[in-house]
Short mmCIF file of C-alpha atoms in Angstrom, two decimals:
data_model
loop_
_atom_site.label_atom_id
_atom_site.label_comp_id
_atom_site.label_asym_id
_atom_site.label_seq_id
_atom_site.Cartn_x
_atom_site.Cartn_y
_atom_site.Cartn_z
CA LEU D 1408 0.00 0.00 0.00
CA LYS D 1409 1.05 3.58 -0.67
CA LYS D 1410 -0.05 6.97 0.52
CA GLY D 1411 -3.24 7.98 -1.28
CA ASN D 1412 -4.60 4.43 -1.76
CA ILE D 1413 -8.26 3.90 -0.88
CA ILE D 1414 -9.48 1.19 1.51
CA LEU D 1415 -13.18 0.29 1.47
CA ILE D 1416 -14.92 -1.64 4.23
CA ALA D 1417 -18.38 -3.30 4.35
CA ASP D 1418 -19.09 -3.16 0.59
CA GLY D 1419 -17.85 0.43 0.44
CA ALA D 1420 -20.01 1.80 3.25
CA ILE D 1421 -16.85 2.99 5.03
CA LYS D 1422 -14.10 4.69 3.00
CA LEU D 1423 -10.55 5.24 4.26
CA LYS D 1424 -7.63 7.04 2.62
CA VAL D 1425 -4.09 5.83 3.36
CA MET D 1426 -2.00 8.63 4.90
CA GLU D 1427 1.06 6.70 6.05
CA THR D 1428 2.32 3.11 5.99
CA LYS D 1429 4.75 1.37 8.32
CA GLU D 1430 5.90 -2.24 8.44
CA LYS D 1431 2.82 -3.48 10.34
CA GLU D 1432 0.73 -0.36 10.62
CA ILE D 1433 -1.37 1.76 8.28
CA SER D 1434 -2.57 5.23 9.23
CA CYS D 1435 -5.77 6.28 7.44
CA LEU D 1436 -8.06 9.24 7.16
CA VAL D 1437 -11.76 8.39 7.46
CA VAL D 1438 -13.38 9.84 4.34
CA ASN D 1439 -16.82 8.26 4.84
CA GLY D 1440 -17.53 7.03 8.34
CA GLY D 1441 -20.01 4.51 9.63
CA ILE D 1442 -20.61 1.77 12.17
CA LEU D 1443 -17.99 -0.96 11.83
CA SER D 1444 -19.14 -4.37 13.07
CA ASN D 1445 -17.52 -7.79 12.99
CA ARG D 1446 -16.78 -9.90 9.89
CA LYS D 1447 -16.95 -7.10 7.32
CA GLY D 1448 -15.08 -7.34 4.03
CA VAL D 1449 -12.08 -5.15 3.25
CA ASN D 1450 -11.40 -4.08 -0.35
CA ILE D 1451 -8.44 -2.19 -1.79
CA PRO D 1452 -9.42 -1.18 -5.36
CA GLY D 1453 -6.65 -1.33 -7.94
CA ILE D 1454 -4.28 -3.30 -5.69
CA SER D 1455 -3.54 -6.95 -6.44
CA LEU D 1456 -2.95 -8.68 -3.11
CA ASP D 1457 -0.49 -11.55 -3.22
CA LEU D 1458 -2.42 -13.76 -0.83
CA PRO D 1459 -2.98 -17.53 -1.02
CA PHE D 1460 -6.35 -18.36 -2.56
CA LEU D 1461 -7.11 -21.11 -0.03
CA THR D 1462 -6.40 -20.51 3.63
CA GLU D 1463 -6.16 -23.26 6.23
CA LYS D 1464 -9.69 -22.36 7.34
CA ASP D 1465 -10.94 -22.67 3.73
CA ILE D 1466 -9.47 -26.17 3.50
CA GLN D 1467 -11.14 -27.16 6.76
CA ASP D 1468 -14.47 -25.80 5.51
CA ILE D 1469 -14.20 -27.67 2.19
CA ASN D 1470 -13.41 -30.92 4.01
CA PHE D 1471 -16.44 -30.34 6.24
CA GLY D 1472 -18.59 -29.79 3.14
CA ILE D 1473 -17.32 -33.01 1.59
CA GLU D 1474 -18.17 -34.92 4.78
CA GLN D 1475 -21.68 -33.45 4.81
CA GLY D 1476 -22.30 -34.23 1.12
CA VAL D 1477 -22.98 -30.66 -0.03
CA ASP D 1478 -23.91 -30.12 -3.68
CA PHE D 1479 -22.11 -26.80 -4.30
CA ILE D 1480 -19.07 -24.90 -3.10
CA ALA D 1481 -19.18 -21.16 -3.78
CA ALA D 1482 -15.59 -19.93 -4.05
CA SER D 1483 -15.09 -16.26 -3.15
CA PHE D 1484 -12.82 -13.84 -5.03
CA VAL D 1485 -11.89 -16.21 -7.86
CA ARG D 1486 -9.31 -14.24 -9.84
CA ARG D 1487 -8.05 -16.82 -12.31
CA PRO D 1488 -8.89 -20.39 -13.40
CA GLU D 1489 -6.02 -21.74 -11.28
CA ASP D 1490 -7.93 -20.66 -8.15
CA ALA D 1491 -10.92 -22.83 -9.02
CA LEU D 1492 -8.66 -25.70 -10.10
CA MET D 1493 -7.12 -25.77 -6.62
CA ILE D 1494 -10.56 -26.61 -5.24
CA ARG D 1495 -11.24 -29.01 -8.12
CA ARG D 1496 -8.04 -30.97 -7.38
CA MET D 1497 -8.93 -31.13 -3.71
CA LEU D 1498 -12.42 -32.46 -4.50
CA GLU D 1499 -11.09 -35.01 -6.98
CA SER D 1500 -8.53 -36.29 -4.49
CA LYS D 1501 -11.42 -37.01 -2.10
CA LYS D 1502 -13.60 -38.42 -4.93
CA ALA D 1503 -16.21 -35.77 -4.12
CA ASN D 1504 -18.81 -34.99 -6.80
CA ILE D 1505 -19.41 -31.35 -5.81
CA ASP D 1506 -20.05 -28.50 -8.24
CA ILE D 1507 -17.96 -25.33 -7.98
CA ILE D 1508 -19.60 -21.89 -8.24
CA ALA D 1509 -17.05 -19.13 -8.88
CA LYS D 1510 -17.93 -15.78 -7.30
CA ILE D 1511 -16.79 -12.95 -9.55
CA GLU D 1512 -15.96 -10.09 -7.19
CA ASN D 1513 -13.01 -8.18 -8.63
CA ALA D 1514 -11.55 -6.74 -11.83
CA GLU D 1515 -9.11 -9.62 -12.31
CA GLY D 1516 -11.96 -12.14 -12.16
CA VAL D 1517 -13.85 -10.16 -14.81
CA GLN D 1518 -10.78 -10.05 -17.06
CA LYS D 1519 -10.22 -13.81 -16.80
CA LEU D 1520 -13.93 -14.67 -16.99
CA ASN D 1521 -13.77 -16.73 -20.20
CA ASP D 1522 -11.09 -19.00 -18.75
CA ILE D 1523 -12.79 -19.24 -15.36
CA ILE D 1524 -16.12 -20.32 -16.91
CA LYS D 1525 -14.39 -23.26 -18.60
CA VAL D 1526 -13.24 -24.84 -15.31
CA VAL D 1527 -16.23 -24.21 -13.02
CA ASP D 1528 -19.83 -25.41 -12.96
CA GLY D 1529 -21.48 -22.02 -12.49
CA ILE D 1530 -20.88 -18.33 -11.83
CA MET D 1531 -22.13 -16.01 -9.10
CA ILE D 1532 -22.09 -12.27 -9.78
CA ALA D 1533 -21.32 -10.92 -6.30
CA ARG D 1534 -22.19 -7.31 -6.99
CA GLY D 1535 -21.42 -5.95 -3.53
CA ASP D 1536 -17.67 -6.51 -3.67
CA LEU D 1537 -17.61 -6.14 -7.45
CA GLY D 1538 -19.06 -2.63 -7.16
CA VAL D 1539 -16.32 -1.76 -4.70
CA GLU D 1540 -13.45 -3.20 -6.72
CA ILE D 1541 -14.48 -1.55 -9.99
CA PRO D 1542 -16.39 1.68 -10.75
CA CYS D 1543 -20.02 1.27 -9.67
CA GLU D 1544 -21.37 2.51 -13.01
CA GLU D 1545 -19.67 -0.40 -14.80
CA VAL D 1546 -21.37 -3.10 -12.74
CA PRO D 1547 -24.68 -3.25 -14.71
CA LEU D 1548 -22.85 -3.73 -18.02
CA ILE D 1549 -20.47 -6.31 -16.56
CA GLN D 1550 -23.44 -8.13 -15.04
CA LYS D 1551 -25.13 -8.35 -18.43
CA ARG D 1552 -21.91 -9.54 -20.07
CA ILE D 1553 -21.31 -12.27 -17.48
CA ILE D 1554 -24.91 -13.51 -17.75
CA ALA D 1555 -24.71 -13.61 -21.56
CA LYS D 1556 -21.47 -15.61 -21.50
CA CYS D 1557 -22.88 -18.14 -19.04
CA ASN D 1558 -26.12 -18.48 -21.03
CA LYS D 1559 -24.13 -19.09 -24.20
CA VAL D 1560 -22.29 -22.11 -22.76
CA GLY D 1561 -25.25 -23.39 -20.73
CA LYS D 1562 -23.78 -22.90 -17.25
CA PRO D 1563 -25.96 -21.54 -14.43
CA VAL D 1564 -25.42 -17.94 -13.35
CA ILE D 1565 -26.56 -16.45 -10.05
CA THR D 1566 -27.07 -12.71 -9.61
CA ALA D 1567 -26.51 -11.82 -5.96
CA THR D 1568 -25.92 -9.10 -3.36
CA GLN D 1569 -27.92 -5.96 -2.65
CA MET D 1570 -30.93 -7.23 -4.57
CA LEU D 1571 -33.47 -5.91 -2.03
CA GLU D 1572 -31.01 -4.18 0.29
CA SER D 1573 -33.56 -1.76 1.75
CA MET D 1574 -35.56 -4.71 3.12
CA ILE D 1575 -32.90 -5.27 5.76
CA ASP D 1576 -34.73 -2.49 7.62
CA SER D 1577 -37.89 -1.86 5.58
CA PRO D 1578 -40.90 -4.18 4.99
CA ARG D 1579 -41.10 -3.16 1.32
CA PRO D 1580 -38.45 -2.83 -1.41
CA THR D 1581 -37.84 0.32 -3.39
CA ARG D 1582 -39.11 0.57 -6.97
CA ALA D 1583 -35.51 0.68 -8.17
CA GLU D 1584 -34.77 -2.62 -6.39
CA ALA D 1585 -37.82 -4.27 -7.96
CA SER D 1586 -36.61 -3.11 -11.39
CA ASP D 1587 -33.10 -4.37 -10.63
CA VAL D 1588 -34.38 -7.86 -9.77
CA ALA D 1589 -36.62 -7.89 -12.85
CA ASN D 1590 -33.78 -6.87 -15.16
CA ALA D 1591 -31.50 -9.57 -13.74
CA ILE D 1592 -34.16 -12.13 -14.71
CA ILE D 1593 -34.77 -10.61 -18.15
CA ASP D 1594 -31.01 -10.63 -18.80
CA GLY D 1595 -30.98 -14.42 -18.28
CA SER D 1596 -30.08 -15.16 -14.65
CA ASP D 1597 -30.73 -18.77 -13.65
CA ALA D 1598 -31.09 -17.76 -10.02
CA ILE D 1599 -31.37 -14.58 -7.96
CA MET D 1600 -30.02 -14.62 -4.43
CA LEU D 1601 -30.70 -12.75 -1.22
CA SER D 1602 -27.94 -12.30 1.35
CA GLY D 1603 -28.10 -9.66 4.08
CA GLU D 1604 -31.86 -9.37 3.58
CA THR D 1605 -32.37 -12.88 4.97
CA ALA D 1606 -29.15 -13.38 6.95
CA SER D 1607 -29.50 -10.36 9.22
CA GLY D 1608 -32.52 -8.37 8.02
CA LYS D 1609 -35.69 -7.61 9.94
CA TYR D 1610 -38.01 -8.94 7.20
CA PRO D 1611 -36.47 -12.17 5.81
CA VAL D 1612 -39.75 -13.90 4.90
CA GLU D 1613 -41.18 -10.79 3.25
CA ALA D 1614 -37.96 -10.36 1.25
CA VAL D 1615 -38.26 -13.90 -0.14
CA GLN D 1616 -41.95 -13.38 -0.93
CA PHE D 1617 -41.32 -10.12 -2.77
CA MET D 1618 -38.44 -11.56 -4.79
CA ALA D 1619 -40.41 -14.68 -5.72
CA GLY D 1620 -43.37 -12.51 -6.74
CA ILE D 1621 -41.20 -10.36 -8.99
CA ALA D 1622 -39.67 -13.47 -10.57
CA ARG D 1623 -43.05 -15.04 -11.32
CA ARG D 1624 -44.46 -11.83 -12.79
CA VAL D 1625 -41.42 -11.23 -15.01
CA GLU D 1626 -41.20 -14.80 -16.27
CA ASP D 1627 -44.90 -14.77 -17.17
CA SER D 1628 -44.22 -11.86 -19.53
CA LEU D 1629 -40.92 -12.97 -21.11
CA ASP D 1630 -40.64 -13.09 -24.91
CA TYR D 1631 -39.82 -16.79 -25.08
CA GLY D 1632 -39.78 -16.80 -28.88
CA ARG D 1633 -36.95 -14.28 -28.89
CA CYS D 1634 -35.08 -16.18 -26.17
CA SER D 1635 -35.18 -19.59 -27.81
CA HIS D 1636 -34.59 -18.49 -31.40
CA GLY D 1637 -31.79 -15.99 -30.85
CA SER D 1638 -29.86 -15.16 -34.00
CA ASP D 1639 -26.54 -15.50 -32.14
CA ALA D 1640 -27.09 -19.18 -31.31
CA GLU D 1641 -24.02 -21.27 -32.07
CA PHE D 1642 -24.08 -25.06 -32.08
CA TYR D 1643 -20.91 -26.45 -30.59
CA THR D 1644 -22.02 -30.06 -30.10
CA VAL D 1645 -24.64 -32.54 -31.26
CA THR D 1646 -26.38 -32.13 -27.89
CA ASP D 1647 -26.44 -28.35 -28.41
CA ALA D 1648 -28.09 -28.65 -31.82
CA ILE D 1649 -30.62 -31.20 -30.56
CA ALA D 1650 -31.46 -28.98 -27.57
CA HIS D 1651 -32.13 -26.03 -29.88
CA ALA D 1652 -34.27 -28.16 -32.19
CA THR D 1653 -36.18 -29.51 -29.18
CA CYS D 1654 -37.06 -25.98 -28.04
CA THR D 1655 -38.09 -24.99 -31.58
CA ILE D 1656 -40.41 -28.01 -31.90
CA ALA D 1657 -41.87 -27.37 -28.44
CA ALA D 1658 -42.61 -23.75 -29.36
CA ASP D 1659 -44.14 -24.66 -32.74
CA LEU D 1660 -46.42 -27.31 -31.22
CA LYS D 1661 -47.13 -25.37 -28.00
CA ALA D 1662 -45.97 -28.40 -26.03
CA SER D 1663 -47.06 -28.78 -22.42
CA ALA D 1664 -43.56 -29.86 -21.39
CA ILE D 1665 -40.12 -30.87 -22.56
CA ILE D 1666 -38.99 -34.13 -20.99
CA THR D 1667 -35.26 -34.77 -21.09
CA ALA D 1668 -33.64 -37.98 -19.90
CA THR D 1669 -30.17 -36.97 -18.78
CA LYS D 1670 -27.48 -38.98 -17.02
CA SER D 1671 -25.29 -36.04 -15.94
CA GLY D 1672 -27.67 -33.08 -16.28
CA PHE D 1673 -25.83 -31.74 -19.34
CA THR D 1674 -28.73 -32.25 -21.78
CA ALA D 1675 -31.14 -30.43 -19.46
CA ARG D 1676 -28.71 -27.50 -19.13
CA MET D 1677 -28.36 -27.25 -22.89
CA VAL D 1678 -32.16 -27.19 -23.32
CA SER D 1679 -32.48 -24.60 -20.54
CA LYS D 1680 -30.08 -22.16 -22.20
CA TYR D 1681 -32.62 -21.57 -25.01
CA ARG D 1682 -35.24 -20.51 -22.44
CA PRO D 1683 -38.24 -22.49 -23.78
CA LYS D 1684 -41.71 -21.54 -22.57
CA ALA D 1685 -42.54 -25.17 -21.81
CA PRO D 1686 -41.24 -26.43 -18.45
CA ILE D 1687 -38.22 -28.72 -18.69
CA ILE D 1688 -38.65 -32.01 -16.83
CA ALA D 1689 -35.24 -33.64 -16.30
CA ALA D 1690 -35.30 -37.37 -15.53
CA CYS D 1691 -32.02 -38.13 -13.75
CA PRO D 1692 -30.43 -41.30 -12.34
CA ASP D 1693 -30.12 -40.08 -8.73
CA GLU D 1694 -31.03 -37.38 -6.21
CA SER D 1695 -27.61 -35.73 -6.40
CA ILE D 1696 -28.06 -34.75 -10.06
CA CYS D 1697 -31.63 -33.64 -9.31
CA ARG D 1698 -30.50 -31.30 -6.53
CA LYS D 1699 -27.86 -29.70 -8.75
CA LEU D 1700 -30.38 -29.13 -11.55
CA THR D 1701 -32.66 -27.14 -9.25
CA LEU D 1702 -30.24 -24.26 -9.82
CA VAL D 1703 -30.79 -24.37 -13.60
CA TRP D 1704 -33.48 -22.12 -15.11
CA GLY D 1705 -36.83 -23.75 -15.90
CA VAL D 1706 -35.80 -27.29 -14.91
CA LYS D 1707 -37.98 -29.55 -12.74
CA PRO D 1708 -35.77 -32.56 -11.91
CA ILE D 1709 -37.10 -36.01 -11.00
CA VAL D 1710 -35.42 -39.37 -10.41
CA GLY D 1711 -36.22 -41.53 -13.43
CA TYR D 1712 -33.24 -42.80 -15.45
CA THR D 1713 -32.66 -46.31 -14.17
CA LYS D 1714 -33.22 -48.39 -17.33
CA ASN D 1715 -30.72 -49.37 -20.01
CA SER D 1716 -32.54 -49.28 -23.36
CA THR D 1717 -33.57 -46.03 -25.03
CA ASP D 1718 -37.27 -46.97 -25.19
CA LYS D 1719 -37.33 -48.00 -21.53
CA ILE D 1720 -35.60 -44.76 -20.49
CA ILE D 1721 -38.21 -42.66 -22.33
CA GLU D 1722 -41.07 -44.76 -20.96
CA GLU D 1723 -39.77 -44.41 -17.40
CA ALA D 1724 -39.31 -40.64 -17.78
CA ILE D 1725 -42.97 -40.28 -18.85
CA GLU D 1726 -44.19 -42.51 -16.00
CA ARG D 1727 -42.24 -40.55 -13.37
CA SER D 1728 -43.46 -37.24 -14.79
CA LEU D 1729 -47.07 -38.44 -14.59
CA GLU D 1730 -46.57 -39.68 -11.02
CA ALA D 1731 -45.11 -36.31 -10.01
CA GLY D 1732 -48.11 -34.48 -11.50
CA LEU D 1733 -45.88 -32.53 -13.89
CA ILE D 1734 -47.83 -33.74 -16.94
CA LYS D 1735 -51.24 -35.33 -17.44
CA ASN D 1736 -53.02 -37.51 -19.94
CA GLY D 1737 -53.76 -35.56 -23.08
CA ASP D 1738 -50.63 -33.40 -22.92
CA LEU D 1739 -48.35 -33.11 -25.92
CA VAL D 1740 -44.71 -33.34 -24.87
CA VAL D 1741 -41.36 -33.21 -26.65
CA LEU D 1742 -38.90 -35.82 -25.44
CA THR D 1743 -35.15 -35.66 -25.82
CA ALA D 1744 -32.51 -37.94 -24.41
CA GLY D 1745 -28.75 -37.76 -24.14
CA ILE D 1746 -27.66 -41.38 -23.89
CA PRO D 1747 -23.87 -41.90 -23.60
CA TYR D 1748 -22.30 -43.75 -26.53
CA LYS D 1749 -25.72 -44.09 -28.21
CA THR D 1750 -27.94 -42.02 -30.46
CA ASN D 1751 -29.30 -38.71 -29.17
CA LEU D 1752 -32.97 -38.35 -30.03
CA ILE D 1753 -36.00 -36.07 -30.23
CA LYS D 1754 -39.51 -37.48 -30.07
CA VAL D 1755 -42.96 -35.85 -29.97
CA SER D 1756 -45.45 -37.81 -27.92
CA ILE D 1757 -49.04 -37.45 -26.77
CA ILE D 1758 -49.50 -38.61 -23.20
CA GLY D 1759 -52.40 -40.99 -23.18
CA GLU D 1760 -53.47 -44.62 -23.25
CA VAL D 1761 -53.75 -46.02 -26.79
CA LEU D 1762 -56.76 -48.33 -26.90
CA ALA D 1763 -56.70 -49.47 -30.52
CA ARG D 1764 -55.04 -49.02 -33.90
CA GLY D 1765 -56.30 -49.03 -37.47
CA THR D 1766 -56.19 -47.24 -40.82
CA GLY D 1767 -57.55 -43.70 -40.87
CA ILE D 1768 -59.87 -42.33 -43.54
CA GLY D 1769 -59.40 -38.57 -43.38
CA SER D 1770 -57.01 -36.36 -41.44
CA SER D 1771 -59.04 -35.01 -38.53
CA ILE D 1772 -59.07 -35.53 -34.78
CA VAL D 1773 -62.43 -36.63 -33.35
CA THR D 1774 -63.46 -36.88 -29.71
CA GLY D 1775 -66.80 -38.38 -28.73
CA LYS D 1776 -68.77 -41.05 -26.88
CA ILE D 1777 -68.16 -44.65 -27.94
CA ARG D 1778 -71.35 -46.38 -29.11
CA ILE D 1779 -70.93 -50.10 -29.81
CA CYS D 1780 -73.60 -51.22 -32.28
CA ARG D 1781 -73.84 -54.78 -33.55
CA THR D 1782 -76.94 -54.13 -35.67
CA PRO D 1783 -78.58 -51.16 -37.42
CA GLU D 1784 -81.46 -51.44 -34.93
CA GLU D 1785 -79.05 -50.99 -32.02
CA ALA D 1786 -77.50 -48.00 -33.82
CA LYS D 1787 -80.95 -46.44 -34.20
CA LYS D 1788 -81.47 -46.58 -30.41
CA LYS D 1789 -78.00 -45.42 -29.36
CA ILE D 1790 -76.48 -42.99 -31.83
CA GLN D 1791 -76.67 -39.29 -30.96
CA PRO D 1792 -75.10 -36.51 -33.06
CA GLY D 1793 -71.32 -36.52 -32.66
CA ASP D 1794 -71.06 -40.05 -31.21
CA ILE D 1795 -68.42 -42.50 -32.43
CA LEU D 1796 -70.14 -45.46 -34.10
CA VAL D 1797 -68.26 -48.74 -33.45
CA VAL D 1798 -69.24 -51.69 -35.69
CA ARG D 1799 -67.88 -54.91 -37.13
CA SER D 1800 -68.81 -53.74 -40.63
CA THR D 1801 -71.42 -51.54 -42.28
CA ASP D 1802 -73.99 -51.80 -45.06
CA LYS D 1803 -76.66 -49.52 -46.54
CA ASP D 1804 -78.89 -49.93 -43.45
CA TYR D 1805 -76.29 -48.10 -41.32
CA ILE D 1806 -76.13 -45.00 -43.56
CA PRO D 1807 -78.79 -42.90 -41.68
CA PHE D 1808 -76.86 -43.40 -38.44
CA ILE D 1809 -73.44 -42.87 -40.03
CA LYS D 1810 -74.67 -39.42 -41.11
CA LYS D 1811 -75.39 -38.56 -37.45
CA ALA D 1812 -72.08 -39.93 -36.15
CA GLY D 1813 -68.97 -37.89 -35.54
CA ALA D 1814 -66.81 -40.81 -36.72
CA ILE D 1815 -66.88 -44.55 -37.43
CA ILE D 1816 -64.65 -47.32 -36.08
CA ALA D 1817 -64.95 -50.61 -37.97
CA GLU D 1818 -63.29 -53.97 -37.41
CA GLU D 1819 -63.55 -54.69 -41.13
CA GLY D 1820 -60.43 -53.48 -42.93
CA GLY D 1821 -59.58 -52.34 -46.42
CA LEU D 1822 -59.84 -49.05 -48.27
CA THR D 1823 -62.45 -50.64 -50.58
CA SER D 1824 -64.69 -51.79 -47.72
CA HIS D 1825 -68.23 -50.43 -47.42
CA THR D 1826 -67.23 -48.37 -44.35
CA ALA D 1827 -64.26 -46.77 -46.15
CA ILE D 1828 -66.22 -45.90 -49.29
CA THR D 1829 -69.20 -44.56 -47.31
CA SER D 1830 -66.84 -42.50 -45.18
CA LEU D 1831 -65.30 -40.89 -48.25
CA ASN D 1832 -68.66 -40.22 -49.91
CA LEU D 1833 -70.31 -38.76 -46.80
CA LYS D 1834 -67.12 -37.06 -45.58
CA ILE D 1835 -67.46 -38.79 -42.21
CA PRO D 1836 -64.11 -39.65 -40.54
CA ALA D 1837 -63.51 -43.39 -40.18
CA LEU D 1838 -60.95 -45.80 -38.73
CA VAL D 1839 -61.05 -49.22 -40.39
CA GLY D 1840 -59.26 -52.49 -39.71
CA VAL D 1841 -59.45 -52.09 -35.90
CA ASP D 1842 -59.12 -55.66 -34.66
CA GLY D 1843 -61.36 -56.52 -31.71
CA ALA D 1844 -62.85 -53.02 -31.50
CA LEU D 1845 -66.18 -54.25 -30.07
CA GLU D 1846 -64.40 -56.07 -27.24
CA ILE D 1847 -61.61 -53.54 -26.57
CA LEU D 1848 -63.66 -50.35 -26.43
CA ASP D 1849 -66.11 -49.59 -23.61
CA ASP D 1850 -69.61 -48.58 -24.62
CA GLY D 1851 -70.42 -45.06 -23.38
CA SER D 1852 -66.81 -44.12 -22.65
CA THR D 1853 -65.10 -41.06 -24.16
CA ALA D 1854 -62.34 -41.58 -26.71
CA THR D 1855 -60.27 -39.54 -29.16
CA ILE D 1856 -59.48 -40.77 -32.68
CA ASP D 1857 -56.31 -39.58 -34.40
CA LEU D 1858 -56.98 -40.46 -38.04
CA ILE D 1859 -53.53 -39.36 -39.24
CA ARG D 1860 -51.77 -41.85 -36.97
CA GLY D 1861 -54.62 -44.36 -36.93
CA LEU D 1862 -54.91 -44.39 -33.13
CA VAL D 1863 -57.76 -44.46 -30.62
CA TYR D 1864 -56.91 -42.80 -27.30
CA LYS D 1865 -58.73 -43.16 -24.02
CA GLY D 1866 -60.42 -39.92 -22.94
CA ILE D 1867 -60.01 -36.41 -24.29
CA ILE D 1868 -56.58 -35.94 -25.85
CA THR D 1869 -55.05 -32.83 -27.41
CA VAL D 1870 -53.53 -34.03 -30.68
CA ARG D 1871 -51.63 -31.73 -33.05
#
C-alpha cells in the first residue's frame, strides 16, 4: 500500500484514505464514516494482493462440506482459473462430486472470466464486492456480459448481493430494487439470491416473498420466442443442436412440457439455455443430479433414469413425470434424451393410453362417446349426433346413423370396404381395420381418434 490508496470496508459503506504506511501499521483518514461491526469485508481497489487463494480455514471448511455431502461450493474472489482448479483438485482427491460456483468479485476475475467459466460449474455475480473493486457505473454492463457468457455455454449464473437491500430495515423494497431484480431475470439469470436481507434483516420472509413474486411476474411476460430463437445461437455439439431443435419443436407445437432424460444433467442445461416456454422435466439417475439441476433455469428434476434401453428410459421418464403431476393424460410433450455412446434423439409424444389401432380415412381428430352397435337397430337406439359409431362392418342400413355420427370405427379393414367408401362419400371420418374393437372399447366411454396416426386414445386428448 502507498499513501493515497483507498481502503473500502463493508461493501464500500466505510471509506478510508491511506495517509502513512509502516511495516505493520497503516494510518488512514476516514473519508466516509459509519458503524464498523464484525466480519466485514475489506477491499483495496486497484491493488492486487499476493495472498494464497485457499487458507487453512478454507481447506477445513471444504473438508467439512465433503463430509456433509454438499452439492455446491461457492468460491469467493476467484481471480483466475487456477484458483478454481485448486478446489477441483482437492475435491477429486477425495472423490467428491461437488459442483464449484465461482464468485466474480473483482476486476481480475472479470478479465479472466472466459477461462474461469471453462473450469467451473457455475458463476455467481457478487455485486457488492464487485461494485467496490471496480467503478459502480460499470457493474450493470459487466453483469449483463457475465450472464450472456454463461447463457451461451449453458452454465448456471446467479445474480446476488444488494438485490433488495432496503428490506434489511424496511418491509417493502424500493421501486428501483424491484426493477433491478426484474432486469436480472430478463437478462438471463438462472437464479437470484438474497444475502443480508435474509441473513441479518428484519423482514427475511417478506424479502423472499417479494423476490419470488417479482420473478413469477417477469417470467410470465418474457418473450420466449426471442429467447429460444436468438440469432446468435451457435451449435458447438450434437447435444447443443438437438437442444435447440427440441425448443423450436416445443414452441411450434405449443408443447405442455419438454422431458429430457439426462445422465449427468448436461442435456437439461443445454435445453435450458434456449429458455423455452414449456417447463423442462429432467429425468435423472439419482437425487444428487436432481438437486444440482434445481439451480438451472426452468428445470424440474425427478429421479427416473434407471433403465438401459432407449425406449425404456423414455417410458420411465414419462411414467415418473405423470406420477409427479408434472404432466397429465392428453398433454403433448417433446422428449429428448442424451444417452452416452448411443444415439441422441427427439420425439414428440401425446401422453395418453392407446386403446386401438387401425387405418384412418381422413385427417381429422375426433373426440366423442363410444357407441358399440352390432346391428342397425341398435345403432338407431343409441347414436346421438357426434357419437363414435363402433361396428364390425357396415352396409346400406347403417347409412342414416353414419350421417349422425362424428366418426366410425370398424373392425372390417380395407380401403375398398363399405365403411371406407361410405366415409369418403359422406365425408365422415372413419378408422377401419381395428381388430377386436367391439371387445376392446367400452360402450359409453369417451375416446379420441387420431386419423392421421390411426390411433384411438382413451379420454379427451389434445392431438396436433
